[in-house]
mmCIF file of C-alpha atoms in Angstrom:
data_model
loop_
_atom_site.group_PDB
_atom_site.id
_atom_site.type_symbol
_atom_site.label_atom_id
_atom_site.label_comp_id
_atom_site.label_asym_id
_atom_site.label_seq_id
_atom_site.Cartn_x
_atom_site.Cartn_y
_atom_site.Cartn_z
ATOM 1 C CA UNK A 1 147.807 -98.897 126.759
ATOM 2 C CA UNK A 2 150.264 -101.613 127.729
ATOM 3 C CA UNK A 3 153.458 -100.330 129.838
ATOM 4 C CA UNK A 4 156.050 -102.852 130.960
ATOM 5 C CA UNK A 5 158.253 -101.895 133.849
ATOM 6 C CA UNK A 6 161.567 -102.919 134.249
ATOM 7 C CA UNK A 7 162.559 -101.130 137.714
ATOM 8 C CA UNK A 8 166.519 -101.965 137.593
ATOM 9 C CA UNK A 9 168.491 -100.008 135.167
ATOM 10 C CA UNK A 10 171.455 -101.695 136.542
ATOM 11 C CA UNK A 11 172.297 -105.124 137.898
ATOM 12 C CA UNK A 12 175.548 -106.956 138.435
ATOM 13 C CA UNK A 13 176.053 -110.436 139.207
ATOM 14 C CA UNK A 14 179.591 -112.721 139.582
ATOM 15 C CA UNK A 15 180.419 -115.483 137.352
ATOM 16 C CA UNK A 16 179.198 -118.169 137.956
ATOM 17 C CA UNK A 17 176.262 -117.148 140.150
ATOM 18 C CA UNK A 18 172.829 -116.741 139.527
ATOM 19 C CA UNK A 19 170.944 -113.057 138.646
ATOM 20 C CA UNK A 20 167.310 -112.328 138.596
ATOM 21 C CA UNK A 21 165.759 -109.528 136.547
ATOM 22 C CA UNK A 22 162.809 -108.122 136.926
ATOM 23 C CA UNK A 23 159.682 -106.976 135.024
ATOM 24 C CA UNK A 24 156.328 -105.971 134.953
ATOM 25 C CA UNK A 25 153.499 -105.246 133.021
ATOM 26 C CA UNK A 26 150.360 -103.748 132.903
ATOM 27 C CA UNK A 27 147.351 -105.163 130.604
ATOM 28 C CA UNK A 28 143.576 -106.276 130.668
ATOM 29 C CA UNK A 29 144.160 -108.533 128.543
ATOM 30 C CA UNK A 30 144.052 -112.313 129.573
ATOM 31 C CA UNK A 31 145.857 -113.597 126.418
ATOM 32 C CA UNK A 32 149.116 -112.301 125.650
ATOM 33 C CA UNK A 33 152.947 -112.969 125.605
ATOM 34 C CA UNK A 34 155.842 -112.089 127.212
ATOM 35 C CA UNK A 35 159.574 -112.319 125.954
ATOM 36 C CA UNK A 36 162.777 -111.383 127.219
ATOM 37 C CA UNK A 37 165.566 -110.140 124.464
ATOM 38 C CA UNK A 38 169.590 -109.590 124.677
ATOM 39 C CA UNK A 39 170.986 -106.619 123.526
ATOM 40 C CA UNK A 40 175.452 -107.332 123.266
ATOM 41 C CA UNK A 41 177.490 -104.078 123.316
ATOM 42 C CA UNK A 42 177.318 -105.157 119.519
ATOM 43 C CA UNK A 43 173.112 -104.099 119.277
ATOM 44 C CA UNK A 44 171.933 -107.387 117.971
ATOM 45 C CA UNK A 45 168.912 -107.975 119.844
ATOM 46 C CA UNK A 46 168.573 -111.476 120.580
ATOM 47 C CA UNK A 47 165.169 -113.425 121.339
ATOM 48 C CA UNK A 48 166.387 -115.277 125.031
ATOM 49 C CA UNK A 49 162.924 -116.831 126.024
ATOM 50 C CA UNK A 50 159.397 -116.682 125.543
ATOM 51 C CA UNK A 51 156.305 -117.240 127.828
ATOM 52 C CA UNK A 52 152.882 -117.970 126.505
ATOM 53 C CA UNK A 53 150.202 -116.097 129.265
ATOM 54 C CA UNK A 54 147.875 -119.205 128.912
ATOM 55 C CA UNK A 55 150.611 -121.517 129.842
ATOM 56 C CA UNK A 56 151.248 -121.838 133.895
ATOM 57 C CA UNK A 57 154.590 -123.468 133.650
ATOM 58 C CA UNK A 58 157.138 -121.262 133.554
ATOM 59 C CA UNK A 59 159.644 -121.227 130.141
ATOM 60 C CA UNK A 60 162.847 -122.306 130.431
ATOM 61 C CA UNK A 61 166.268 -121.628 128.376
ATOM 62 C CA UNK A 62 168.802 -123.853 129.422
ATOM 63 C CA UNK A 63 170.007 -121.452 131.853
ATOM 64 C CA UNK A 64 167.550 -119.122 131.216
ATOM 65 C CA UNK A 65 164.018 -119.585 133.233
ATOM 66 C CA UNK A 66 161.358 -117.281 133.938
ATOM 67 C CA UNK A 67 159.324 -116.616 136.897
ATOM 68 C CA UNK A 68 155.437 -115.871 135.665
ATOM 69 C CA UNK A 69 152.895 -114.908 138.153
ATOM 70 C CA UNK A 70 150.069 -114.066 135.953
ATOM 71 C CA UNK A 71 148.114 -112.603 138.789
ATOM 72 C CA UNK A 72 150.819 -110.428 139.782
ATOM 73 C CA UNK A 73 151.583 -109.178 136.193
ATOM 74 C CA UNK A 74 155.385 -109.965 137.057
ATOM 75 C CA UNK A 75 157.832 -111.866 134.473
ATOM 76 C CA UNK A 76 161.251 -112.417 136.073
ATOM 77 C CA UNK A 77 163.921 -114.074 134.266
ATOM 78 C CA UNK A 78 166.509 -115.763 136.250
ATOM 79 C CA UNK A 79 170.286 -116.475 134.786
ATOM 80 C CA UNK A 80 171.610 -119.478 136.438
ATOM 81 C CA UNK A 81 175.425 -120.417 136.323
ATOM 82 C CA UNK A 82 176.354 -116.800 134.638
ATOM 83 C CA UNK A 83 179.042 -116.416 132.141
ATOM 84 C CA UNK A 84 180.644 -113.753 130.899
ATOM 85 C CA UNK A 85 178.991 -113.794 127.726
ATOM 86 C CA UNK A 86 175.505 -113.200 129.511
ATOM 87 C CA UNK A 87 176.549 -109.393 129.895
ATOM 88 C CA UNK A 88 174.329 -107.739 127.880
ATOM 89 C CA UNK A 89 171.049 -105.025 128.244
ATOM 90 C CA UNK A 90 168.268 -107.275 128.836
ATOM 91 C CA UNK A 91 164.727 -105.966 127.603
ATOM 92 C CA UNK A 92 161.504 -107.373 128.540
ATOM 93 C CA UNK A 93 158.729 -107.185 126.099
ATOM 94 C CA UNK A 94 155.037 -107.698 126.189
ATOM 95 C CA UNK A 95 152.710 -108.701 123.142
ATOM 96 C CA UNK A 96 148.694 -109.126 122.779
ATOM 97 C CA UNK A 97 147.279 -112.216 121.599
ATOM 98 C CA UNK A 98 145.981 -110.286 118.395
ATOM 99 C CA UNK A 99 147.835 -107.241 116.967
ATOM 100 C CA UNK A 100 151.195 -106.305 116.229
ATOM 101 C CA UNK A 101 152.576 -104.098 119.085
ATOM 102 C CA UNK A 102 155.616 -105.258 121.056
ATOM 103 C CA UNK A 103 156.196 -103.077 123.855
ATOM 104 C CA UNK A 104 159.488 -102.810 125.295
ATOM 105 C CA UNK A 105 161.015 -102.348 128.860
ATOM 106 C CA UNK A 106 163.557 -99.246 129.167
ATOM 107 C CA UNK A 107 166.216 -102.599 130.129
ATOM 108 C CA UNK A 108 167.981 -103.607 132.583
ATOM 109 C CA UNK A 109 172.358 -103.269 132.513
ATOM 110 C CA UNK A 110 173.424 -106.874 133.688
ATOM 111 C CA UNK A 111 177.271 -106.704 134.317
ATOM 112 C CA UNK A 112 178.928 -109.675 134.535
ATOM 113 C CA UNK A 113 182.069 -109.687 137.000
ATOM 114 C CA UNK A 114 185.327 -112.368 136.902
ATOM 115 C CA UNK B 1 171.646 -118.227 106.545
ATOM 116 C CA UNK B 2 172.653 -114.531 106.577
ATOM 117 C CA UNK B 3 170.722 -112.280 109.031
ATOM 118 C CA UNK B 4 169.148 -109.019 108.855
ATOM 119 C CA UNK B 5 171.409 -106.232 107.261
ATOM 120 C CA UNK B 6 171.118 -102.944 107.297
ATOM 121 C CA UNK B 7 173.123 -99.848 106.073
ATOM 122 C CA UNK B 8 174.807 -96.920 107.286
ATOM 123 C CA UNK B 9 176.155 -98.534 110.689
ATOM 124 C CA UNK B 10 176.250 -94.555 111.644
ATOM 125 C CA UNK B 11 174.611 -91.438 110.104
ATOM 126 C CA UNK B 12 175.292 -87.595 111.665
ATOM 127 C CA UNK B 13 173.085 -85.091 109.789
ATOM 128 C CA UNK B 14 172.085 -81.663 110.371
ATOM 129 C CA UNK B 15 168.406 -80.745 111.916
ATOM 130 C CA UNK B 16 166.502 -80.029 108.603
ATOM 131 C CA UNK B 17 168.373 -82.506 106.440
ATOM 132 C CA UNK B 18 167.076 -85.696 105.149
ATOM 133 C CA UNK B 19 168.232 -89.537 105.352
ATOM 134 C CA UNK B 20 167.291 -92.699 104.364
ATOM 135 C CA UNK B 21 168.295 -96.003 105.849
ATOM 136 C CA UNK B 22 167.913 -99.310 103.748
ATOM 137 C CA UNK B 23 167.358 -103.090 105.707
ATOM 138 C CA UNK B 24 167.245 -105.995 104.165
ATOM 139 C CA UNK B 25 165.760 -108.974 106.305
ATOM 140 C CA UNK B 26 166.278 -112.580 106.162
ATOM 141 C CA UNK B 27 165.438 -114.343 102.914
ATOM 142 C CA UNK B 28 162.121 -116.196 102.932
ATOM 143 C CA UNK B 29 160.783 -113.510 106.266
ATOM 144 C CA UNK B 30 157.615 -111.919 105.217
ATOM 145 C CA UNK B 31 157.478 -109.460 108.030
ATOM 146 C CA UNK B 32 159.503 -106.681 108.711
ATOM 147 C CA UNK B 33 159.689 -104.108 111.246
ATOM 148 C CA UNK B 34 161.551 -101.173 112.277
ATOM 149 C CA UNK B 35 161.852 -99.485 115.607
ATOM 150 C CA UNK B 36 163.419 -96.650 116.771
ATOM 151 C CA UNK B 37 165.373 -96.989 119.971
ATOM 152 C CA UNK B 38 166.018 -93.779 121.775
ATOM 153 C CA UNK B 39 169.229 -93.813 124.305
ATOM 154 C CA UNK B 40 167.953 -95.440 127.569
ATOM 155 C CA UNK B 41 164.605 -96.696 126.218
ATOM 156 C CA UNK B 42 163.445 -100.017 124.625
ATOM 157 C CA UNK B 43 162.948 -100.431 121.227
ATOM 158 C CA UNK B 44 159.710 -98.274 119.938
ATOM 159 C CA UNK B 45 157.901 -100.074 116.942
ATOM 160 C CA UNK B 46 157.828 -97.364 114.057
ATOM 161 C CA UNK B 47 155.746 -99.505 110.751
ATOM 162 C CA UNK B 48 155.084 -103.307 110.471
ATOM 163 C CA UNK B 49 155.076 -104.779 106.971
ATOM 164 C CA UNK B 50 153.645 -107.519 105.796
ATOM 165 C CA UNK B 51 155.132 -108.664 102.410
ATOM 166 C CA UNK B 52 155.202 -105.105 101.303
ATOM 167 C CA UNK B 53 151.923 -104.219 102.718
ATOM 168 C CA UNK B 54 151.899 -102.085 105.562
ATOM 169 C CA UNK B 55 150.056 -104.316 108.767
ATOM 170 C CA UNK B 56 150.634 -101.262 111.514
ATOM 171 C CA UNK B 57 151.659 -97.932 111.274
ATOM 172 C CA UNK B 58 150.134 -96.232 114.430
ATOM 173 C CA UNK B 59 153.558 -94.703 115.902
ATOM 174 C CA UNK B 60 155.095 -93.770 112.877
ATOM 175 C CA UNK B 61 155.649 -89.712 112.689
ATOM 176 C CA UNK B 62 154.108 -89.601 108.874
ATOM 177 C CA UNK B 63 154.405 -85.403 108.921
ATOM 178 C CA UNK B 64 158.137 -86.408 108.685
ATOM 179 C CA UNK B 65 158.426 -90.252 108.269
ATOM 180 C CA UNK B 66 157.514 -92.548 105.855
ATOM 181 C CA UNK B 67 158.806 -96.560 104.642
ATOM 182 C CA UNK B 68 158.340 -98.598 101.872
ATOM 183 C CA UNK B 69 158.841 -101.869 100.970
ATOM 184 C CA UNK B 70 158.992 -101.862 97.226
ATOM 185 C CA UNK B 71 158.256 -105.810 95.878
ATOM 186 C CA UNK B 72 158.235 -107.093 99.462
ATOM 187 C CA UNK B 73 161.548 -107.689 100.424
ATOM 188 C CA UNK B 74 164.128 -104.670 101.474
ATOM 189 C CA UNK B 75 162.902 -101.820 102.862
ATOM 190 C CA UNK B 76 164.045 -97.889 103.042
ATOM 191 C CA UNK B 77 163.074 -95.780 106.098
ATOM 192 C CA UNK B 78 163.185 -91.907 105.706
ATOM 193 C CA UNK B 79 163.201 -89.027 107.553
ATOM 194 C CA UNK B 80 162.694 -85.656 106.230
ATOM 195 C CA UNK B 81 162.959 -83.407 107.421
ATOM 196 C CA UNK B 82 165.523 -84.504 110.553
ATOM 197 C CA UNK B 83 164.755 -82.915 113.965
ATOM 198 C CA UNK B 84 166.917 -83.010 117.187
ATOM 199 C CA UNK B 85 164.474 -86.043 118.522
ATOM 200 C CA UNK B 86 165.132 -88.360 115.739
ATOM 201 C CA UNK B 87 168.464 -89.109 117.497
ATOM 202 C CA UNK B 88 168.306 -92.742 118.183
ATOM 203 C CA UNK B 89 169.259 -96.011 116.659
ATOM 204 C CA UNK B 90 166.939 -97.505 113.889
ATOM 205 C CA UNK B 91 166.157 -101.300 114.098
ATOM 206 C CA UNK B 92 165.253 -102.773 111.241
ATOM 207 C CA UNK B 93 163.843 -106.853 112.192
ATOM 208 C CA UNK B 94 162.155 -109.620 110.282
ATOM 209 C CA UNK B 95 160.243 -112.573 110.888
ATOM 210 C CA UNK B 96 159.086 -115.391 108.987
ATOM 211 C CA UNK B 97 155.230 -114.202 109.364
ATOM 212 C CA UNK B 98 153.741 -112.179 111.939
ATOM 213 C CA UNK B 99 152.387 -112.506 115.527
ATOM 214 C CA UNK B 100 154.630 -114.432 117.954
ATOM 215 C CA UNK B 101 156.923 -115.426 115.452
ATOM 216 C CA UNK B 102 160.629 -115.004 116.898
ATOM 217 C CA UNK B 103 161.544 -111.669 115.574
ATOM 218 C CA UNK B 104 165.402 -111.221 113.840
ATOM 219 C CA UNK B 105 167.148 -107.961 114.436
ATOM 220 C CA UNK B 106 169.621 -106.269 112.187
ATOM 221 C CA UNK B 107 173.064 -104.537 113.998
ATOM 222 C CA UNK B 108 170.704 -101.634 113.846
ATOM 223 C CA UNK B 109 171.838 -97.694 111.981
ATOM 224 C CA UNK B 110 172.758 -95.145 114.908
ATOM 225 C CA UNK B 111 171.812 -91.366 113.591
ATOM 226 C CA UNK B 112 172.681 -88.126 115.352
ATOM 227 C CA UNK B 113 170.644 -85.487 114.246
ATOM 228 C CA UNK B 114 173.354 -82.517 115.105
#
């Protein structure tokens, strides 16, 4: 079975700064993809940025970009420039190429400090 | 364009009793999903529909769970009867088809099974 890792329940980062988060994954799959959603206090998730396996350039969000390293199952999304409004619970999320199962990180806490 | 709604916000039952929660995704989205999202875990993927066929159903409790998705468009989750487990918020999300489509969430229904 797929497990993705996120091994920071917690991270903070200053305005104005840049954060990374971290994730990993576990598959045996070649073709798959990987997402990273926002979760607001409010508990809309939100779809951030999205990473096709088969593609070698990293994704990128405006400030949003993600560090892939296939080989390494690792999928680390870095927040440039943060802003207040980036405080959120960030999940990561793995899918096959076929079939329907998302799997989620446990999240990661991202405070956001003035 | 509206998002995905769902209803109650909030739900506190007693272990044994039933509920229901209703969602009702965005107009024109023929999949829909719901999760269940336990304190400090990612979101858990509970039935996929298709239009109002069910695509994947794998991690769905059916002893005490069961969906529908009468004429393809809302969509009732119910549990009955309630255990002390089922304590978690409900997502309810929709996308336009399946597979990598960009998946909406709804503000999500938070039970506490008491």
């Amino acid at each position: 079975a797929q497990t993705v890792t996120q091994s920071q329940p917690e991270m903070s980062v200053q305005e104005a700064e840049t954060v990374t988060l971290s994730c990993t994954y576990d598959t045996s799959e070649s073709d798959y993809y990987l997402f990273w959603y926002k979760q607001p206090p409010s508990r809309q998730m939100i779809l951030v940025i999205r990473q096709e396996a088969y593609k070698q350039q990293n994704a990128t969000e405006n400030r949003f970009s993600v560090n892939f390293q296939k080989a390494a199952k690792s999928f680390s999304l870095k927040i440039s420039d943060s802003q207040l409004g980036d405080a959120a619970m960030y999940f990561c999320a793995y899918r096959r190429d076929t079939g329907n199962q998302f799997y989620f990180g446990t999240g990661t806490s991202l405070t956001v400090i003035p | 364009e509206a998002g995905v709604a769902q209803s109650p916000r909030y739900k506190i039952i007693e272990k044994r009793q039933s509920v229901a929660f209703w969602c009702n995704p965005i107009s024109g989205h023929a999949t829909l999903y719901w999760y269940q999202q336990i304190l400090g875990q990612g979101p858990k993927l509970l039935i996929q529909f298709q239009n109002n066929g069910v695509v994947d159903d794998s991690q769905l409790p059916k002893d005490r769970f069961s969906a529908e998705r009468l004429k393809g468009v809302d969509s009732t989750l119910k549990i009955q009867p309630a255990k002390l487990e089922d304590s978690a918020v409900y997502l309810c999300a929709s996308s336009l088809e399946g597979g990598t489509d960009e998946q909406f969430f709804g503000p999500g229904t938070r039970l506490t099974v008491l």
